[in-house]
C-alpha atoms as an extended CHARMM CRD file, in Angstrom:
* protein
*
       207  EXT
         1         1  UNK       CA            122.7370000000      105.0020000000      120.5940000000  PROA      1               0.0000000000
         2         2  UNK       CA            120.3510000000      106.5500000000      118.0810000000  PROA      2               0.0000000000
         3         3  UNK       CA            121.3900000000      107.6800000000      114.6080000000  PROA      3               0.0000000000
         4         4  UNK       CA            118.9750000000      109.3110000000      112.1820000000  PROA      4               0.0000000000
         5         5  UNK       CA            119.3940000000      109.4140000000      108.4130000000  PROA      5               0.0000000000
         6         6  UNK       CA            117.6050000000      112.2990000000      106.7400000000  PROA      6               0.0000000000
         7         7  UNK       CA            117.0930000000      113.2090000000      103.1100000000  PROA      7               0.0000000000
         8         8  UNK       CA            118.4320000000      116.4380000000      101.6330000000  PROA      8               0.0000000000
         9         9  UNK       CA            114.8770000000      117.7510000000      101.3480000000  PROA      9               0.0000000000
        10        10  UNK       CA            112.1690000000      118.8410000000      103.8020000000  PROA      10              0.0000000000
        11        11  UNK       CA            113.0710000000      116.1030000000      106.2970000000  PROA      11              0.0000000000
        12        12  UNK       CA            116.5880000000      117.5010000000      106.5740000000  PROA      12              0.0000000000
        13        13  UNK       CA            115.5350000000      120.0520000000      109.1860000000  PROA      13              0.0000000000
        14        14  UNK       CA            114.7170000000      117.3590000000      111.7490000000  PROA      14              0.0000000000
        15        15  UNK       CA            118.4470000000      116.8340000000      112.1440000000  PROA      15              0.0000000000
        16        16  UNK       CA            118.5080000000      120.1340000000      114.0750000000  PROA      16              0.0000000000
        17        17  UNK       CA            115.5110000000      119.3590000000      116.2850000000  PROA      17              0.0000000000
        18        18  UNK       CA            116.3930000000      116.0400000000      117.9340000000  PROA      18              0.0000000000
        19        19  UNK       CA            119.1880000000      115.3380000000      120.3800000000  PROA      19              0.0000000000
        20        20  UNK       CA            120.8090000000      112.4390000000      118.5460000000  PROA      20              0.0000000000
        21        21  UNK       CA            123.4580000000      111.8670000000      115.9180000000  PROA      21              0.0000000000
        22        22  UNK       CA            122.3910000000      112.2840000000      112.3120000000  PROA      22              0.0000000000
        23        23  UNK       CA            123.5680000000      112.3610000000      108.7310000000  PROA      23              0.0000000000
        24        24  UNK       CA            122.0390000000      113.6170000000      105.4910000000  PROA      24              0.0000000000
        25        25  UNK       CA            122.2690000000      111.0150000000      102.7740000000  PROA      25              0.0000000000
        26        26  UNK       CA            122.2270000000      111.7260000000       99.0320000000  PROA      26              0.0000000000
        27        27  UNK       CA            118.7100000000      112.2550000000       97.7140000000  PROA      27              0.0000000000
        28        28  UNK       CA            116.9370000000      108.9200000000       97.4540000000  PROA      28              0.0000000000
        29        29  UNK       CA            119.6750000000      106.9020000000       99.1500000000  PROA      29              0.0000000000
        30        30  UNK       CA            118.5710000000      107.0760000000      102.7880000000  PROA      30              0.0000000000
        31        31  UNK       CA            117.7940000000      103.3590000000      103.1040000000  PROA      31              0.0000000000
        32        32  UNK       CA            121.2250000000      102.4840000000      101.7030000000  PROA      32              0.0000000000
        33        33  UNK       CA            122.9810000000      104.9040000000      104.0630000000  PROA      33              0.0000000000
        34        34  UNK       CA            120.9900000000      103.5770000000      107.0370000000  PROA      34              0.0000000000
        35        35  UNK       CA            121.8600000000      100.0010000000      106.0440000000  PROA      35              0.0000000000
        36        36  UNK       CA            125.5640000000      100.8390000000      105.9910000000  PROA      36              0.0000000000
        37        37  UNK       CA            125.3890000000      102.5300000000      109.4020000000  PROA      37              0.0000000000
        38        38  UNK       CA            123.5360000000       99.5700000000      110.9060000000  PROA      38              0.0000000000
        39        39  UNK       CA            126.1850000000       97.1860000000      109.5500000000  PROA      39              0.0000000000
        40        40  UNK       CA            128.9770000000       99.2440000000      111.1110000000  PROA      40              0.0000000000
        41        41  UNK       CA            127.1210000000      100.0150000000      114.3610000000  PROA      41              0.0000000000
        42        42  UNK       CA            124.7730000000       97.0370000000      114.8300000000  PROA      42              0.0000000000
        43        43  UNK       CA            123.9010000000       98.0020000000      118.4160000000  PROA      43              0.0000000000
        44        44  UNK       CA            122.6770000000      101.4530000000      117.4000000000  PROA      44              0.0000000000
        45        45  UNK       CA            119.0780000000      102.3910000000      116.6910000000  PROA      45              0.0000000000
        46        46  UNK       CA            119.1040000000      103.6180000000      113.0930000000  PROA      46              0.0000000000
        47        47  UNK       CA            116.0950000000      105.2600000000      111.5270000000  PROA      47              0.0000000000
        48        48  UNK       CA            115.2990000000      107.1170000000      108.3200000000  PROA      48              0.0000000000
        49        49  UNK       CA            113.2040000000      110.2830000000      108.1650000000  PROA      49              0.0000000000
        50        50  UNK       CA            112.4480000000      111.1070000000      104.5370000000  PROA      50              0.0000000000
        51        51  UNK       CA            109.6850000000      111.9000000000      102.0880000000  PROA      51              0.0000000000
        52        52  UNK       CA            107.8930000000      109.9190000000       99.4040000000  PROA      52              0.0000000000
        53        53  UNK       CA            109.9780000000      111.4980000000       96.6440000000  PROA      53              0.0000000000
        54        54  UNK       CA            113.1520000000      110.2330000000       98.2830000000  PROA      54              0.0000000000
        55        55  UNK       CA            111.9510000000      106.8390000000       99.4950000000  PROA      55              0.0000000000
        56        56  UNK       CA            109.3610000000      105.8370000000       96.8830000000  PROA      56              0.0000000000
        57        57  UNK       CA            110.5540000000      107.4500000000       93.6400000000  PROA      57              0.0000000000
        58        58  UNK       CA            114.2700000000      108.1550000000       93.4280000000  PROA      58              0.0000000000
        59        59  UNK       CA            115.0750000000      105.6890000000       96.2210000000  PROA      59              0.0000000000
        60        60  UNK       CA            112.4310000000      103.0000000000       95.6780000000  PROA      60              0.0000000000
        61        61  UNK       CA            115.0430000000      100.3510000000       94.8790000000  PROA      61              0.0000000000
        62        62  UNK       CA            117.0050000000      101.1280000000       98.0590000000  PROA      62              0.0000000000
        63        63  UNK       CA            113.8270000000      101.0310000000      100.1420000000  PROA      63              0.0000000000
        64        64  UNK       CA            112.8010000000       97.6810000000       98.6530000000  PROA      64              0.0000000000
        65        65  UNK       CA            116.2790000000       96.1520000000       98.9390000000  PROA      65              0.0000000000
        66        66  UNK       CA            116.4330000000       97.0270000000      102.6460000000  PROA      66              0.0000000000
        67        67  UNK       CA            112.9850000000       95.4870000000      103.1480000000  PROA      67              0.0000000000
        68        68  UNK       CA            113.8050000000       92.3990000000      101.0760000000  PROA      68              0.0000000000
        69        69  UNK       CA            116.9130000000       91.7730000000      103.1890000000  PROA      69              0.0000000000
        70        70  UNK       CA            114.9300000000       92.5690000000      106.3630000000  PROA      70              0.0000000000
        71        71  UNK       CA            117.6710000000       94.9520000000      107.4950000000  PROA      71              0.0000000000
        72        72  UNK       CA            116.8930000000       95.9760000000      111.1030000000  PROA      72              0.0000000000
        73        73  UNK       CA            116.3620000000       99.6830000000      110.4380000000  PROA      73              0.0000000000
        74        74  UNK       CA            113.2400000000      101.8220000000      110.8030000000  PROA      74              0.0000000000
        75        75  UNK       CA            111.9700000000      104.0050000000      107.9550000000  PROA      75              0.0000000000
        76        76  UNK       CA            109.5710000000      106.8580000000      108.6860000000  PROA      76              0.0000000000
        77        77  UNK       CA            108.3320000000      108.1420000000      105.3330000000  PROA      77              0.0000000000
        78        78  UNK       CA            106.2130000000      111.2760000000      104.9760000000  PROA      78              0.0000000000
        79        79  UNK       CA            103.8520000000      110.9020000000      102.0150000000  PROA      79              0.0000000000
        80        80  UNK       CA            102.5440000000      114.3140000000      100.9570000000  PROA      80              0.0000000000
        81        81  UNK       CA            101.9960000000      113.3320000000       97.3440000000  PROA      81              0.0000000000
        82        82  UNK       CA            104.6720000000      115.5890000000       95.8470000000  PROA      82              0.0000000000
        83        83  UNK       CA            108.3490000000      116.5020000000       95.7970000000  PROA      83              0.0000000000
        84        84  UNK       CA            108.0900000000      119.2010000000       98.4630000000  PROA      84              0.0000000000
        85        85  UNK       CA            111.5020000000      120.8480000000       98.7030000000  PROA      85              0.0000000000
        86        86  UNK       CA            111.9990000000      121.3950000000       94.9750000000  PROA      86              0.0000000000
        87        87  UNK       CA            108.6830000000      123.0830000000       94.2360000000  PROA      87              0.0000000000
        88        88  UNK       CA            105.8490000000      120.5550000000       94.3390000000  PROA      88              0.0000000000
        89        89  UNK       CA            106.5030000000      118.3050000000       91.3470000000  PROA      89              0.0000000000
        90        90  UNK       CA            104.4390000000      115.1600000000       90.7640000000  PROA      90              0.0000000000
        91        91  UNK       CA            105.4560000000      112.0760000000       92.7270000000  PROA      91              0.0000000000
        92        92  UNK       CA            104.4510000000      108.4370000000       92.2980000000  PROA      92              0.0000000000
        93        93  UNK       CA            102.1110000000      109.0730000000       95.2400000000  PROA      93              0.0000000000
        94        94  UNK       CA            100.3350000000      112.0370000000       93.5920000000  PROA      94              0.0000000000
        95        95  UNK       CA             96.5730000000      111.4610000000       93.4220000000  PROA      95              0.0000000000
        96        96  UNK       CA             94.6560000000      111.1710000000       90.1050000000  PROA      96              0.0000000000
        97        97  UNK       CA             93.8480000000      114.6030000000       88.6520000000  PROA      97              0.0000000000
        98        98  UNK       CA             95.9640000000      116.3180000000       91.3260000000  PROA      98              0.0000000000
        99        99  UNK       CA             97.5520000000      119.5220000000       90.0470000000  PROA      99              0.0000000000
       100       100  UNK       CA            101.2950000000      119.8400000000       90.6730000000  PROA      100             0.0000000000
       101       101  UNK       CA            104.1800000000      121.8280000000       89.1970000000  PROA      101             0.0000000000
       102       102  UNK       CA            104.6830000000      119.0840000000       86.5880000000  PROA      102             0.0000000000
       103       103  UNK       CA            101.0380000000      118.0130000000       86.1600000000  PROA      103             0.0000000000
       104       104  UNK       CA             99.4880000000      121.4130000000       85.6300000000  PROA      104             0.0000000000
       105       105  UNK       CA             96.2660000000      119.9290000000       84.2230000000  PROA      105             0.0000000000
       106       106  UNK       CA             96.0990000000      117.2450000000       86.8990000000  PROA      106             0.0000000000
       107       107  UNK       CA             97.7580000000      113.8390000000       87.0290000000  PROA      107             0.0000000000
       108       108  UNK       CA             96.6690000000      111.7420000000       84.0640000000  PROA      108             0.0000000000
       109       109  UNK       CA             96.7620000000      108.1500000000       85.3060000000  PROA      109             0.0000000000
       110       110  UNK       CA             96.3070000000      106.8580000000       81.7580000000  PROA      110             0.0000000000
       111       111  UNK       CA             99.8580000000      108.0980000000       81.1530000000  PROA      111             0.0000000000
       112       112  UNK       CA            101.4490000000      107.8210000000       84.5840000000  PROA      112             0.0000000000
       113       113  UNK       CA             99.6140000000      104.9760000000       86.3020000000  PROA      113             0.0000000000
       114       114  UNK       CA             97.8900000000      105.0040000000       89.6700000000  PROA      114             0.0000000000
       115       115  UNK       CA             99.5360000000      106.2570000000       92.8860000000  PROA      115             0.0000000000
       116       116  UNK       CA            101.9170000000      103.7160000000       94.4080000000  PROA      116             0.0000000000
       117       117  UNK       CA            101.1290000000      102.0100000000       97.7250000000  PROA      117             0.0000000000
       118       118  UNK       CA            104.5190000000      101.0450000000       99.1100000000  PROA      118             0.0000000000
       119       119  UNK       CA            103.5250000000       99.7650000000      102.5830000000  PROA      119             0.0000000000
       120       120  UNK       CA            101.1070000000       97.2720000000      101.0390000000  PROA      120             0.0000000000
       121       121  UNK       CA            103.7300000000       96.2410000000       98.4770000000  PROA      121             0.0000000000
       122       122  UNK       CA            106.4100000000       95.6630000000      101.1080000000  PROA      122             0.0000000000
       123       123  UNK       CA            104.1340000000       93.8840000000      103.5880000000  PROA      123             0.0000000000
       124       124  UNK       CA            102.7550000000       91.6480000000      100.8580000000  PROA      124             0.0000000000
       125       125  UNK       CA            106.0470000000       90.6350000000       99.2720000000  PROA      125             0.0000000000
       126       126  UNK       CA            108.8080000000       90.7000000000      101.8860000000  PROA      126             0.0000000000
       127       127  UNK       CA            109.3890000000       89.1850000000      105.3020000000  PROA      127             0.0000000000
       128       128  UNK       CA            109.6310000000       92.2660000000      107.5190000000  PROA      128             0.0000000000
       129       129  UNK       CA            109.1450000000       93.0930000000      111.1980000000  PROA      129             0.0000000000
       130       130  UNK       CA            106.5040000000       95.8340000000      111.0700000000  PROA      130             0.0000000000
       131       131  UNK       CA            104.7130000000       97.9540000000      108.4450000000  PROA      131             0.0000000000
       132       132  UNK       CA            102.0000000000      100.5530000000      109.0470000000  PROA      132             0.0000000000
       133       133  UNK       CA            100.4500000000      103.7480000000      107.6980000000  PROA      133             0.0000000000
       134       134  UNK       CA             99.1250000000      106.6400000000      109.7750000000  PROA      134             0.0000000000
       135       135  UNK       CA             98.1870000000      110.2720000000      109.3340000000  PROA      135             0.0000000000
       136       136  UNK       CA             98.1910000000      113.6250000000      111.1230000000  PROA      136             0.0000000000
       137       137  UNK       CA             94.7010000000      114.9170000000      110.3400000000  PROA      137             0.0000000000
       138       138  UNK       CA             93.4960000000      115.0710000000      113.9580000000  PROA      138             0.0000000000
       139       139  UNK       CA             94.4440000000      114.2020000000      117.5310000000  PROA      139             0.0000000000
       140       140  UNK       CA             93.0020000000      110.6760000000      117.3630000000  PROA      140             0.0000000000
       141       141  UNK       CA             95.0490000000      109.7690000000      114.3110000000  PROA      141             0.0000000000
       142       142  UNK       CA             98.1770000000      111.4070000000      115.7170000000  PROA      142             0.0000000000
       143       143  UNK       CA             97.8850000000      109.1930000000      118.8340000000  PROA      143             0.0000000000
       144       144  UNK       CA             97.5420000000      106.1260000000      116.6140000000  PROA      144             0.0000000000
       145       145  UNK       CA            100.5340000000      107.2170000000      114.5410000000  PROA      145             0.0000000000
       146       146  UNK       CA            102.6900000000      107.6480000000      117.6440000000  PROA      146             0.0000000000
       147       147  UNK       CA            101.8520000000      104.0530000000      118.5280000000  PROA      147             0.0000000000
       148       148  UNK       CA            102.8920000000      102.8640000000      115.0720000000  PROA      148             0.0000000000
       149       149  UNK       CA            106.2220000000      104.6880000000      115.3120000000  PROA      149             0.0000000000
       150       150  UNK       CA            106.8150000000      103.2300000000      118.7690000000  PROA      150             0.0000000000
       151       151  UNK       CA            106.0710000000       99.7250000000      117.4780000000  PROA      151             0.0000000000
       152       152  UNK       CA            108.4620000000      100.2260000000      114.5620000000  PROA      152             0.0000000000
       153       153  UNK       CA            111.3170000000      101.4050000000      116.7610000000  PROA      153             0.0000000000
       154       154  UNK       CA            110.7280000000       98.7000000000      119.3610000000  PROA      154             0.0000000000
       155       155  UNK       CA            110.8060000000       96.0810000000      116.5990000000  PROA      155             0.0000000000
       156       156  UNK       CA            114.2750000000       97.2950000000      115.6560000000  PROA      156             0.0000000000
       157       157  UNK       CA            115.4640000000       97.4320000000      119.2600000000  PROA      157             0.0000000000
       158       158  UNK       CA            114.2870000000       93.8320000000      119.7030000000  PROA      158             0.0000000000
       159       159  UNK       CA            116.2470000000       92.7820000000      116.6100000000  PROA      159             0.0000000000
       160       160  UNK       CA            113.1550000000       91.6930000000      114.7000000000  PROA      160             0.0000000000
       161       161  UNK       CA            114.1010000000       93.2670000000      111.3660000000  PROA      161             0.0000000000
       162       162  UNK       CA            112.9870000000       96.0140000000      108.9900000000  PROA      162             0.0000000000
       163       163  UNK       CA            110.1300000000       98.3450000000      109.8630000000  PROA      163             0.0000000000
       164       164  UNK       CA            108.3350000000      101.0550000000      107.8700000000  PROA      164             0.0000000000
       165       165  UNK       CA            105.8040000000      103.6520000000      108.9550000000  PROA      165             0.0000000000
       166       166  UNK       CA            104.2650000000      105.8640000000      106.2780000000  PROA      166             0.0000000000
       167       167  UNK       CA            102.7610000000      109.1730000000      107.3940000000  PROA      167             0.0000000000
       168       168  UNK       CA            100.1410000000      110.5890000000      105.0310000000  PROA      168             0.0000000000
       169       169  UNK       CA            100.5610000000      114.3320000000      105.4020000000  PROA      169             0.0000000000
       170       170  UNK       CA             99.3430000000      117.5210000000      103.7540000000  PROA      170             0.0000000000
       171       171  UNK       CA            101.6150000000      120.1190000000      102.1480000000  PROA      171             0.0000000000
       172       172  UNK       CA             99.4710000000      123.2680000000      102.1010000000  PROA      172             0.0000000000
       173       173  UNK       CA            102.2550000000      125.3930000000      100.6000000000  PROA      173             0.0000000000
       174       174  UNK       CA            102.7750000000      123.3010000000       97.4770000000  PROA      174             0.0000000000
       175       175  UNK       CA             99.1230000000      122.2810000000       97.2640000000  PROA      175             0.0000000000
       176       176  UNK       CA             98.2980000000      126.0200000000       97.2150000000  PROA      176             0.0000000000
       177       177  UNK       CA             95.7020000000      125.6000000000       99.9570000000  PROA      177             0.0000000000
       178       178  UNK       CA             95.1270000000      126.7570000000      103.4940000000  PROA      178             0.0000000000
       179       179  UNK       CA             95.8980000000      124.2180000000      106.2060000000  PROA      179             0.0000000000
       180       180  UNK       CA             92.2020000000      123.5370000000      106.7620000000  PROA      180             0.0000000000
       181       181  UNK       CA             91.5710000000      123.1180000000      103.0340000000  PROA      181             0.0000000000
       182       182  UNK       CA             94.4620000000      120.6430000000      102.8420000000  PROA      182             0.0000000000
       183       183  UNK       CA             93.0880000000      118.5670000000      105.7340000000  PROA      183             0.0000000000
       184       184  UNK       CA             89.6620000000      118.5460000000      104.0720000000  PROA      184             0.0000000000
       185       185  UNK       CA             91.2680000000      117.3670000000      100.8110000000  PROA      185             0.0000000000
       186       186  UNK       CA             93.0180000000      114.5580000000      102.6620000000  PROA      186             0.0000000000
       187       187  UNK       CA             89.8530000000      113.3510000000      104.3790000000  PROA      187             0.0000000000
       188       188  UNK       CA             87.7130000000      113.4480000000      101.2320000000  PROA      188             0.0000000000
       189       189  UNK       CA             90.0860000000      112.1720000000       98.5340000000  PROA      189             0.0000000000
       190       190  UNK       CA             93.4420000000      110.9440000000       99.8270000000  PROA      190             0.0000000000
       191       191  UNK       CA             92.7610000000      108.8420000000      102.9300000000  PROA      191             0.0000000000
       192       192  UNK       CA             90.0230000000      106.7840000000      101.2290000000  PROA      192             0.0000000000
       193       193  UNK       CA             92.7720000000      105.6550000000       98.8150000000  PROA      193             0.0000000000
       194       194  UNK       CA             95.6460000000      105.3090000000      101.2730000000  PROA      194             0.0000000000
       195       195  UNK       CA             94.1870000000      102.9220000000      103.8420000000  PROA      195             0.0000000000
       196       196  UNK       CA             95.3800000000      103.5190000000      107.3950000000  PROA      196             0.0000000000
       197       197  UNK       CA             96.4680000000      100.8160000000      109.8010000000  PROA      197             0.0000000000
       198       198  UNK       CA             99.0260000000       98.0620000000      110.3410000000  PROA      198             0.0000000000
       199       199  UNK       CA             99.8790000000       95.9010000000      107.3230000000  PROA      199             0.0000000000
       200       200  UNK       CA            102.4450000000       93.6990000000      109.0490000000  PROA      200             0.0000000000
       201       201  UNK       CA            102.2120000000       93.4180000000      112.8090000000  PROA      201             0.0000000000
       202       202  UNK       CA            105.0990000000       92.4310000000      115.0170000000  PROA      202             0.0000000000
       203       203  UNK       CA            105.4620000000       88.6760000000      115.0750000000  PROA      203             0.0000000000
       204       204  UNK       CA            105.0830000000       88.3030000000      111.3230000000  PROA      204             0.0000000000
       205       205  UNK       CA            101.2920000000       88.5820000000      111.0540000000  PROA      205             0.0000000000
       206       206  UNK       CA            100.2690000000       89.9910000000      107.6640000000  PROA      206             0.0000000000
       207       207  UNK       CA             97.0840000000       92.0700000000      107.4920000000  PROA      207             0.0000000000
């Protein structure tokens, strides 16, 4: 009864790791594909596994439309601050002064604006079932994140509406760091900006 929609990027490989049906949507269109599947198979559990480039840049309109309509799907979005699969280009989630393949001198927010905070935007503007942000920096935060994902999926199963869980994650390869250096970067610079926690709890409570 579970169908996953993955992006044609890093998240694509999860389609080979889980014992459920899955489909790769066009880049940036995962929320639209998941919406269509949920309409055709309303009793199925439909979730998206995609990155910030797919869900927040190329597919931001699809992500917001699904949230605005409170479509009962679950989106799990990995925010690593870049376009990972295509070589580490700047994303709307890239931190100020962060060096990427397309911001070789560091992101200039005077030209590109500040990093986007989609969970806060969705929780603050749309009536949704559940919205949260977690991370994978250590065992404590991974346990919390697993709880957020469970809440998001249970909200869908209960027919409560749209749910989103953002996972703030490192990408040591495209950040050109060791894994430990990437975790240190997250703890010092990224997580102070991307607040962790639940922004819309089940039952409609906004945080």
